[in-house]
Coordinates of C-alpha atoms and ligand atoms in Angstrom, one line a residue:
X1 CA -3.5 -57.1 -6.0
X2 CA -0.6 -59.1 -4.6
X3 CA 2.8 -58.3 -3.1
X4 CA 5.5 -57.8 -5.6
X5 CA 7.8 -60.5 -4.3
X6 CA 4.9 -63.0 -4.4
X7 CA 4.1 -62.1 -7.9
X8 CA 7.8 -62.5 -9.0
X9 CA 7.9 -65.9 -7.4
X10 CA 4.6 -67.0 -8.9
X11 CA 5.9 -66.0 -12.3
X12 CA 8.9 -68.3 -11.9
X13 CA 11.5 -65.5 -11.6
X14 CA 12.9 -66.6 -8.3
X15 CA 11.9 -67.9 -4.9
X16 CA 10.2 -65.3 -2.7
X17 CA 13.3 -64.7 -0.7
X18 CA 15.5 -64.3 -3.7
X19 CA 12.9 -62.0 -5.3
X20 CA 13.2 -59.8 -2.2
X21 CA 16.9 -59.6 -2.7
X22 CA 16.3 -58.6 -6.4
X23 CA 14.0 -55.8 -5.2
X24 CA 16.5 -54.6 -2.7
X25 CA 19.2 -54.7 -5.4
X26 CA 17.2 -52.3 -7.5
X27 CA 16.6 -54.8 -10.3
X28 CA 12.8 -54.6 -10.3
X29 CA 10.6 -51.9 -11.9
X30 CA 6.9 -51.5 -11.7
X31 CA 5.4 -49.3 -14.5
X32 CA 8.9 -48.0 -15.2
X33 CA 9.8 -47.0 -11.7
X34 CA 12.6 -48.8 -9.8
X35 CA 11.3 -50.3 -6.6
X36 CA 13.7 -50.4 -3.6
X37 CA 11.3 -51.1 -0.8
X38 CA 9.2 -54.1 0.3
X39 CA 5.4 -53.9 0.5
X40 CA 4.6 -52.8 -3.0
X41 CA 1.4 -54.4 -4.4
X42 CA 0.9 -55.1 -8.1
X43 CA -2.1 -56.0 -10.2
X44 CA -1.3 -58.5 -12.8
X45 CA -3.9 -57.0 -15.2
X46 CA -2.8 -53.4 -15.0
X47 CA 0.8 -53.1 -13.9
X48 CA 3.9 -53.8 -16.0
X49 CA 6.7 -55.5 -14.0
X50 CA 10.3 -55.9 -15.3
X51 CA 13.4 -57.5 -13.9
X52 CA 16.7 -56.3 -15.3
X53 CA 14.6 -54.6 -18.0
X54 CA 12.9 -57.8 -19.1
X55 CA 9.1 -58.1 -18.7
X56 CA 7.8 -60.5 -16.2
X57 CA 4.6 -62.4 -17.1
X58 CA 2.8 -65.1 -15.2
X59 CA 3.9 -68.6 -16.3
X60 CA 0.9 -70.7 -16.8
X61 CA 2.7 -74.0 -16.7
X62 CA 4.5 -75.2 -13.6
X63 CA 7.3 -77.6 -14.2
X64 CA 9.4 -79.7 -11.8
X65 CA 12.7 -81.3 -12.5
X66 CA 15.2 -83.4 -10.6
X67 CA 18.9 -83.0 -11.4
X68 CA 21.9 -85.1 -10.3
X69 CA 24.2 -82.3 -9.5
X70 CA 27.8 -83.2 -10.1
X71 CA 30.7 -82.0 -8.0
X72 CA 32.3 -78.6 -8.9
X73 CA 29.1 -76.9 -10.0
X74 CA 27.4 -74.0 -8.1
X75 CA 23.7 -74.2 -7.2
X76 CA 23.1 -70.4 -7.8
X77 CA 21.8 -69.2 -11.1
X78 CA 24.8 -66.9 -11.8
X79 CA 28.3 -67.1 -10.4
X80 CA 30.5 -64.0 -10.2
X81 CA 33.6 -66.2 -10.4
X82 CA 32.4 -67.6 -13.7
X83 CA 32.1 -71.2 -12.4
X84 CA 29.7 -73.7 -14.0
X85 CA 26.2 -73.4 -12.6
X86 CA 23.4 -75.9 -12.4
X87 CA 21.5 -73.9 -15.1
X88 CA 24.3 -74.7 -17.5
X89 CA 23.3 -78.3 -17.3
X90 CA 19.7 -77.6 -18.3
X91 CA 18.1 -76.4 -21.6
X92 CA 18.1 -72.6 -21.7
X93 CA 14.4 -72.3 -22.5
X94 CA 13.5 -73.9 -19.1
X95 CA 13.1 -70.9 -16.8
X96 CA 13.5 -72.8 -13.6
X97 CA 15.6 -72.3 -10.5
X98 CA 16.9 -74.5 -7.7
X99 CA 15.0 -75.4 -4.6
X100 CA 17.5 -74.9 -1.8
X101 CA 21.2 -75.4 -2.2
X102 CA 24.0 -77.9 -2.4
X103 CA 27.6 -76.9 -1.8
X104 CA 30.0 -76.6 -4.7
X105 CA 31.5 -80.0 -4.0
X106 CA 28.3 -81.8 -2.9
X107 CA 26.7 -84.1 -5.5
X108 CA 23.2 -85.5 -5.9
X109 CA 19.5 -84.7 -5.9
X110 CA 18.6 -81.1 -6.6
X111 CA 15.0 -80.1 -7.4
X112 CA 14.4 -77.2 -9.8
X113 CA 11.1 -75.6 -10.6
X114 CA 9.3 -72.4 -11.7
X115 CA 6.7 -73.0 -8.9
X116 CA 7.9 -70.4 -6.4
X117 CA 5.2 -71.2 -3.9
X118 CA 6.0 -74.9 -3.7
X119 CA 9.8 -74.1 -3.6
X120 CA 9.1 -71.8 -0.6
X121 CA 7.3 -74.5 1.2
X122 CA 10.0 -77.1 0.5
X123 CA 12.5 -74.9 2.1
X124 CA 10.3 -73.8 5.1
X125 CA 11.4 -75.4 8.4
X126 CA 7.8 -76.0 9.3
X127 CA 7.5 -78.8 6.8
X128 CA 10.6 -80.6 8.1
X129 CA 11.3 -82.2 4.7
X130 CA 13.8 -85.0 5.2
X131 CA 17.1 -85.0 3.3
X132 CA 19.1 -88.2 3.1
X133 CA 22.8 -88.0 2.3
X134 CA 25.4 -90.7 1.6
X135 CA 28.4 -89.5 3.6
X136 CA 32.1 -90.6 3.3
X137 CA 34.3 -89.3 6.1
X138 CA 37.9 -89.7 7.0
X139 CA 38.4 -91.8 10.2
X140 CA 36.6 -94.3 12.3
X141 CA 33.0 -93.4 13.3
X142 CA 32.5 -94.7 16.8
X143 CA 29.2 -95.7 18.4
X144 CA 29.5 -92.6 20.6
X145 CA 29.8 -90.4 17.6
X146 CA 26.8 -92.1 16.0
X147 CA 24.7 -91.2 19.1
X148 CA 26.0 -87.7 19.1
X149 CA 25.1 -87.1 15.4
X150 CA 21.7 -88.7 15.9
X151 CA 20.8 -86.8 19.1
X152 CA 21.9 -83.4 18.0
X153 CA 25.2 -81.6 18.0
X154 CA 26.1 -78.1 19.0
X155 CA 27.0 -76.0 16.0
X156 CA 27.7 -72.2 16.1
X157 CA 24.2 -71.5 14.9
X158 CA 22.6 -73.7 17.5
X159 CA 22.1 -77.4 18.2
X160 CA 21.0 -79.7 15.3
X161 CA 17.6 -81.5 15.4
X162 CA 17.6 -85.2 15.9
X163 CA 18.9 -87.1 12.8
X164 CA 18.9 -90.7 11.6
X165 CA 22.1 -92.5 10.8
X166 CA 22.6 -95.8 9.0
X167 CA 26.2 -97.1 9.2
X168 CA 27.4 -98.9 6.0
X169 CA 31.1 -99.4 6.7
X170 CA 33.8 -98.2 9.0
X171 CA 37.5 -98.7 9.5
X172 CA 40.4 -96.7 10.8
X173 CA 40.9 -94.8 7.5
X174 CA 37.3 -94.1 6.4
X175 CA 33.6 -94.5 7.4
X176 CA 30.5 -94.5 5.2
X177 CA 27.0 -93.9 6.3
X178 CA 23.6 -92.5 5.4
X179 CA 22.5 -89.5 7.4
X180 CA 19.0 -88.2 7.2
X181 CA 18.4 -84.7 8.5
X182 CA 15.1 -82.7 8.8
X183 CA 16.5 -79.2 8.4
X184 CA 18.7 -77.5 5.8
X185 CA 21.3 -75.2 7.3
X186 CA 24.3 -74.0 5.4
X187 CA 26.9 -76.8 5.1
X188 CA 25.1 -78.7 7.8
X189 CA 26.3 -82.2 7.2
X190 CA 29.9 -81.1 6.7
X191 CA 29.8 -79.0 9.9
X192 CA 28.2 -81.9 11.9
X193 CA 31.0 -84.2 10.8
X194 CA 33.7 -81.6 11.4
X195 CA 32.3 -81.1 14.9
X196 CA 33.0 -84.8 15.7
X197 CA 36.5 -84.5 14.2
X198 CA 35.8 -86.5 11.0
X199 CA 36.2 -84.4 7.8
X200 CA 33.8 -85.2 4.9
X201 CA 35.6 -86.7 1.9
X202 CA 32.5 -86.9 -0.3
X203 CA 28.8 -86.0 0.1
X204 CA 25.9 -87.1 -2.1
X205 CA 22.2 -86.2 -1.5
X206 CA 20.2 -89.3 -2.4
X207 CA 16.7 -88.4 -1.3
X208 CA 14.5 -85.4 -0.5
X209 CA 11.2 -86.3 1.2
X210 CA 10.0 -89.2 -0.8
X211 CA 11.9 -88.3 -4.0
X212 CA 14.8 -90.5 -4.7
X213 CA 17.8 -89.9 -6.9
X214 CA 17.8 -93.5 -8.0
X215 CA 20.1 -94.3 -10.9
X216 CA 20.0 -90.8 -12.6
X217 CA 23.5 -90.3 -13.9
X218 CA 25.6 -87.3 -12.6
X219 CA 24.9 -84.2 -14.7
X220 CA 21.6 -85.5 -16.0
X221 CA 18.1 -84.3 -15.2
X222 CA 14.5 -85.6 -15.6
X223 CA 11.1 -84.1 -15.1
X224 CA 9.2 -85.4 -12.0
X225 CA 6.4 -87.8 -12.9
X226 CA 2.8 -86.7 -12.6
X227 CA 2.5 -89.1 -9.6
X228 CA 5.5 -87.4 -7.9
X229 CA 4.2 -83.9 -8.5
X230 CA 0.8 -84.9 -7.1
X231 CA 2.4 -86.5 -4.0
X232 CA 4.6 -83.4 -3.5
X233 CA 1.6 -81.1 -3.6
X234 CA -0.3 -83.4 -1.2
X235 CA 2.7 -83.3 1.2
X236 CA 3.2 -79.5 1.0
X237 CA -0.3 -78.2 0.3
X238 CA -2.5 -80.9 1.6
X239 CA -4.1 -81.2 -1.9
X240 CA -3.1 -82.6 -5.3
X241 CA -4.1 -79.7 -7.4
X242 CA -2.2 -76.4 -7.8
X243 CA -1.4 -74.6 -4.5
Ligands
URA301 N1 25.1 -80.4 4.0 C1 26.3 -80.0 3.6 O1 27.3 -79.9 4.3 N2 26.4 -79.6 2.3 C2 25.4 -79.7 1.4 O2 25.6 -79.4 0.2 C3 24.2 -80.1 1.9 C4 24.1 -80.5 3.2

């Protein structure tokens, strides 16, 4: 027996958190009964689970992809406003979903998988997975601002953790730098830059943990290599085999 949301995430339907939202939204049935509450346990061998009327079965093969998300694409799987989603850039038969989020106008490295457990761990603050961004801002980034961004800056949802900044160029009109952060709050980099008075002109995620975007063109995707998957499992699960 296992908790319904865990089963859904293991089957590649959604991350555990998103699965909980699906349950609360009345989209999940167990043996024909709509489930509205948390805490229901299911037995894979005996219970029949559906989401939006479609049967949910364990997916034996876990797959891991990296996408170079272009600007003007939403990271969610469906968009009520009908905008292009990251899933529109991938083959339909791949039942995978994004790990974490990039804003509509943020470009760069996005991981997608049907491995709900690994996706949960990637997003969990405990693992402090680094995210490296190439940031273009309007205005001159002073040494004092660099220190502020690195040490931590007060945002409305609390101070940011120490970050690492590598300056590439700066002049009166524009500054460019790499910023590595170890948490993943909503619009975090944009809000950090807004807080020092320099609006973001362009934002690209170039690295997540040890995974690098490299020269993957915008809008293209590739499976992670066997070596990358092993390394990822080692990082998040302390082992190379399945979590
Ligand atoms: N920080 C942001 O501001 N936006 C993103 O998409 C990711 C990090």
